[in-house]
GROMACS .gro file of C-alpha atoms in nm:
model
  226
    1MET     CA    1   1.310   1.159   6.019
    2SER     CA    2   1.028   1.416   6.009
    3SER     CA    3   0.663   1.321   5.916
    4SER     CA    4   0.678   1.541   5.605
    5ILE     CA    5   0.980   1.344   5.467
    6GLU     CA    6   0.820   1.021   5.551
    7ASP     CA    7   0.481   1.119   5.364
    8LYS     CA    8   0.687   1.223   5.073
    9GLN     CA    9   0.854   0.889   5.048
   10LEU     CA   10   0.524   0.706   5.088
   11ALA     CA   11   0.361   0.909   4.796
   12ALA     CA   12   0.660   0.837   4.587
   13GLU     CA   13   0.663   0.469   4.661
   14ALA     CA   14   0.293   0.455   4.593
   15ALA     CA   15   0.341   0.620   4.250
   16VAL     CA   16   0.613   0.381   4.142
   17LYS     CA   17   0.346   0.098   4.168
   18TYR     CA   18   0.188   0.237   3.854
   19ILE     CA   19   0.505   0.190   3.654
   20GLN     CA   20   0.510  -0.103   3.425
   21THR     CA   21   0.806  -0.263   3.257
   22GLY     CA   22   0.866  -0.126   2.899
   23MET     CA   23   0.726   0.220   2.985
   24THR     CA   24   0.884   0.555   2.910
   25ILE     CA   25   0.849   0.761   3.205
   26GLY     CA   26   0.838   1.145   3.233
   27LEU     CA   27   1.056   1.224   3.552
   28GLY     CA   28   0.948   1.543   3.711
   29SER     CA   29   1.128   1.775   3.953
   30GLY     CA   30   1.144   1.838   4.335
   31SER     CA   31   1.203   1.671   4.646
   32THR     CA   32   0.904   1.420   4.638
   33VAL     CA   33   1.016   1.318   4.281
   34ASN     CA   34   1.378   1.261   4.415
   35TYR     CA   35   1.219   0.992   4.649
   36MET     CA   36   1.031   0.847   4.352
   37LEU     CA   37   1.364   0.799   4.166
   38GLU     CA   38   1.511   0.619   4.445
   39ALA     CA   39   1.209   0.388   4.470
   40LEU     CA   40   1.238   0.345   4.087
   41VAL     CA   41   1.600   0.230   4.102
   42LYS     CA   42   1.505  -0.048   4.329
   43ARG     CA   43   1.254  -0.178   4.069
   44ILE     CA   44   1.517  -0.146   3.797
   45LYS     CA   45   1.765  -0.355   3.992
   46GLU     CA   46   1.497  -0.609   4.038
   47GLY     CA   47   1.472  -0.642   3.665
   48MET     CA   48   1.221  -0.368   3.546
   49ASP     CA   49   1.304  -0.224   3.206
   50VAL     CA   50   1.212   0.150   3.185
   51LYS     CA   51   1.337   0.470   3.019
   52GLY     CA   52   1.304   0.815   3.174
   53ILE     CA   53   1.296   1.148   3.016
   54PRO     CA   54   1.405   1.412   3.286
   55SER     CA   55   1.228   1.752   3.323
   56SER     CA   56   1.522   1.936   3.475
   57VAL     CA   57   1.889   1.941   3.483
   58LYS     CA   58   1.882   1.856   3.856
   59THR     CA   59   1.663   1.553   3.779
   60GLU     CA   60   1.881   1.446   3.503
   61LYS     CA   61   2.187   1.457   3.721
   62LEU     CA   62   2.035   1.253   4.005
   63ALA     CA   63   1.881   0.997   3.757
   64ARG     CA   64   2.224   0.943   3.597
   65LYS     CA   65   2.383   0.899   3.919
   66LEU     CA   66   2.124   0.652   4.035
   67GLY     CA   67   2.173   0.456   3.719
   68ILE     CA   68   1.818   0.523   3.556
   69PRO     CA   69   1.842   0.480   3.186
   70LEU     CA   70   1.739   0.806   3.020
   71ILE     CA   71   1.621   0.891   2.648
   72GLY     CA   72   1.551   1.217   2.467
   73PHE     CA   73   1.245   1.329   2.276
   74SER     CA   74   1.408   1.248   1.952
   75LYS     CA   75   1.396   0.867   2.032
   76ALA     CA   76   1.093   0.846   2.251
   77THR     CA   77   0.788   0.741   2.051
   78LYS     CA   78   0.563   0.829   2.349
   79ILE     CA   79   0.567   0.907   2.717
   80ASP     CA   80   0.340   0.637   2.887
   81LEU     CA   81   0.343   0.803   3.242
   82ALA     CA   82   0.468   1.112   3.390
   83ILE     CA   83   0.532   1.146   3.768
   84ASP     CA   84   0.580   1.504   3.897
   85GLY     CA   85   0.547   1.722   4.219
   86ALA     CA   86   0.352   2.020   4.279
   87ASP     CA   87   0.362   2.343   4.509
   88GLU     CA   88  -0.011   2.360   4.544
   89VAL     CA   89  -0.304   2.112   4.442
   90ASN     CA   90  -0.664   2.249   4.459
   91SER     CA   91  -0.979   2.046   4.499
   92SER     CA   92  -1.012   2.021   4.135
   93LEU     CA   93  -0.666   1.900   4.070
   94GLN     CA   94  -0.529   2.209   3.927
   95LEU     CA   95  -0.174   2.288   4.005
   96THR     CA   96   0.080   2.561   4.086
   97LYS     CA   97   0.420   2.448   3.985
   98GLY     CA   98   0.751   2.603   3.927
   99GLY     CA   99   0.899   2.666   4.267
  100GLY     CA  100   1.221   2.483   4.160
  101GLY     CA  101   1.236   2.675   3.829
  102SER     CA  102   1.161   2.381   3.595
  103LEU     CA  103   0.822   2.468   3.497
  104VAL     CA  104   0.850   2.487   3.126
  105ARG     CA  105   1.019   2.146   3.072
  106GLU     CA  106   0.789   1.991   3.332
  107LYS     CA  107   0.486   2.111   3.147
  108ILE     CA  108   0.636   1.994   2.816
  109ILE     CA  109   0.670   1.641   2.942
  110ASP     CA  110   0.345   1.637   3.147
  111VAL     CA  111   0.141   1.750   2.839
  112ALA     CA  112   0.306   1.479   2.631
  113ALA     CA  113   0.242   1.202   2.869
  114THR     CA  114  -0.044   0.965   2.834
  115LYS     CA  115  -0.106   0.984   3.212
  116LEU     CA  116   0.011   1.230   3.476
  117ILE     CA  117   0.052   1.141   3.838
  118ILE     CA  118   0.117   1.420   4.087
  119ILE     CA  119   0.287   1.311   4.418
  120VAL     CA  120   0.293   1.547   4.735
  121ASP     CA  121   0.269   1.545   5.109
  122TYR     CA  122  -0.061   1.674   5.222
  123SER     CA  123   0.063   2.030   5.308
  124LYS     CA  124   0.048   2.093   4.927
  125MET     CA  125  -0.329   2.022   4.915
  126VAL     CA  126  -0.532   2.343   4.926
  127THR     CA  127  -0.887   2.473   4.867
  128HIS     CA  128  -0.784   2.749   4.635
  129LEU     CA  129  -0.453   2.832   4.459
  130GLY     CA  130  -0.263   3.146   4.554
  131SER     CA  131  -0.092   3.112   4.879
  132PHE     CA  132   0.223   2.988   4.704
  133PRO     CA  133   0.344   3.257   4.461
  134LEU     CA  134   0.279   3.178   4.100
  135PRO     CA  135   0.598   3.131   3.899
  136VAL     CA  136   0.596   3.277   3.539
  137GLU     CA  137   0.896   3.225   3.317
  138VAL     CA  138   0.967   3.530   3.109
  139VAL     CA  139   1.217   3.636   2.848
  140PRO     CA  140   1.491   3.827   3.007
  141PHE     CA  141   1.490   4.115   2.751
  142GLY     CA  142   1.249   4.385   2.882
  143TRP     CA  143   1.139   4.168   3.171
  144GLU     CA  144   1.059   4.498   3.364
  145LYS     CA  145   0.784   4.582   3.123
  146THR     CA  146   0.663   4.215   3.126
  147ALA     CA  147   0.638   4.238   3.503
  148GLU     CA  148   0.426   4.571   3.475
  149ARG     CA  149   0.182   4.384   3.244
  150ILE     CA  150   0.165   4.091   3.466
  151ALA     CA  151   0.107   4.324   3.772
  152ALA     CA  152  -0.203   4.442   3.602
  153PHE     CA  153  -0.372   4.114   3.663
  154GLY     CA  154  -0.368   4.177   4.033
  155CYS     CA  155  -0.041   4.043   4.182
  156ASN     CA  156   0.298   4.163   4.282
  157PRO     CA  157   0.574   4.004   4.060
  158LYS     CA  158   0.919   3.964   4.204
  159LEU     CA  159   1.217   3.869   4.012
  160ARG     CA  160   1.348   3.542   4.153
  161LYS     CA  161   1.697   3.565   4.283
  162SER     CA  162   1.966   3.300   4.366
  163ASP     CA  163   2.164   3.454   4.646
  164GLN     CA  164   2.228   3.802   4.512
  165ASP     CA  165   2.215   3.703   4.144
  166VAL     CA  166   1.918   3.668   3.906
  167PHE     CA  167   1.775   3.307   3.902
  168ILE     CA  168   1.836   3.162   3.548
  169SER     CA  169   1.603   2.883   3.441
  170ASP     CA  170   1.727   2.565   3.263
  171ASN     CA  171   1.593   2.748   2.953
  172HIS     CA  172   1.796   3.067   3.022
  173ASN     CA  173   1.509   3.277   3.121
  174TYR     CA  174   1.397   3.459   3.419
  175ILE     CA  175   1.122   3.382   3.655
  176LEU     CA  176   0.884   3.612   3.816
  177ASP     CA  177   0.718   3.497   4.123
  178CYS     CA  178   0.373   3.650   4.135
  179GLN     CA  179   0.185   3.686   4.459
  180PHE     CA  180  -0.193   3.681   4.415
  181ASP     CA  181  -0.449   3.702   4.697
  182LEU     CA  182  -0.633   3.432   4.552
  183ILE     CA  183  -0.652   3.232   4.215
  184GLU     CA  184  -1.019   3.147   4.164
  185GLN     CA  185  -1.012   3.087   3.788
  186PRO     CA  186  -0.669   2.938   3.724
  187GLU     CA  187  -0.767   2.839   3.371
  188GLN     CA  188  -0.862   3.196   3.273
  189LEU     CA  189  -0.557   3.343   3.443
  190HIS     CA  190  -0.321   3.102   3.268
  191GLU     CA  191  -0.461   3.198   2.924
  192GLN     CA  192  -0.440   3.560   3.010
  193LEU     CA  193  -0.084   3.554   3.103
  194LYS     CA  194   0.013   3.326   2.817
  195GLN     CA  195  -0.104   3.612   2.587
  196THR     CA  196   0.104   3.863   2.742
  197VAL     CA  197   0.409   3.958   2.542
  198GLY     CA  198   0.723   3.838   2.709
  199VAL     CA  199   0.576   3.548   2.890
  200VAL     CA  200   0.721   3.194   2.811
  201GLU     CA  201   0.510   2.991   3.051
  202THR     CA  202   0.312   2.990   3.361
  203GLY     CA  203   0.324   2.770   3.660
  204LEU     CA  204  -0.056   2.706   3.630
  205PHE     CA  205  -0.086   2.334   3.523
  206VAL     CA  206  -0.473   2.313   3.440
  207ASN     CA  207  -0.671   2.020   3.327
  208MET     CA  208  -0.363   1.810   3.302
  209THR     CA  209  -0.361   1.585   3.613
  210ASP     CA  210  -0.517   1.229   3.608
  211MET     CA  211  -0.421   1.138   3.960
  212VAL     CA  212  -0.300   1.291   4.266
  213ILE     CA  213  -0.129   1.086   4.539
  214ALA     CA  214  -0.108   1.272   4.875
  215ALA     CA  215   0.017   1.144   5.198
  216LYS     CA  216  -0.047   1.248   5.532
  217ASN     CA  217   0.071   1.100   5.860
  218GLY     CA  218   0.136   0.768   5.694
  219ILE     CA  219  -0.175   0.754   5.518
  220ILE     CA  220  -0.228   0.769   5.127
  221ASP     CA  221  -0.503   0.986   4.992
  222THR     CA  222  -0.553   0.911   4.617
  223ARG     CA  223  -0.764   1.145   4.414
  224HIS     CA  224  -0.863   1.106   4.037
  225ARG     CA  225  -0.961   1.362   3.779
  226GLY     CA  226  -1.349   1.366   3.739
   0.00000   0.00000   0.00000
């Protein structure tokens, strides 16, 4: 087993310790979150009573397979805690997310949660965002023009493909992976992109994270907002 996998498991198991019986949990997406689901199942089998709201079709399928009780927004009075992954985390705990294509649903859940914990292996910790292409979900109609408007902000947008076909998000939209040299002002860039016609949501998760649990070589590094 590689050290990266072990670190993901370690971060996932550390996050589960913050879950208490009776909570409604926002279930994020990605490989590290998958390890969290496996750790959560162990707690459920020991008698913990929780319900989860999945952020993607993949997460929902895995959660059902593992036997995690699920609930929808129509029946959830609140989300006590959301646990999610990230593609990049900077020193201010701002995030780039959406490499898996579930950024809209992830953001809906993460914003609704009373507390948001991000779990990553240490390779995702960066000084500045931008090395990982920024995912931007866009309406399929006229996406070419939307890409032109996005490019004006100083990036190279590329339409995401799955094999030879266009990648379709869980919300039936397209995703443009936008390579910036550096994202120095993520909050400002997010607002500019959100005001662009055709843009549904950006993969910039700004001022949302309460805690980051990062693992490196078997050691946990926990960081809090503020």
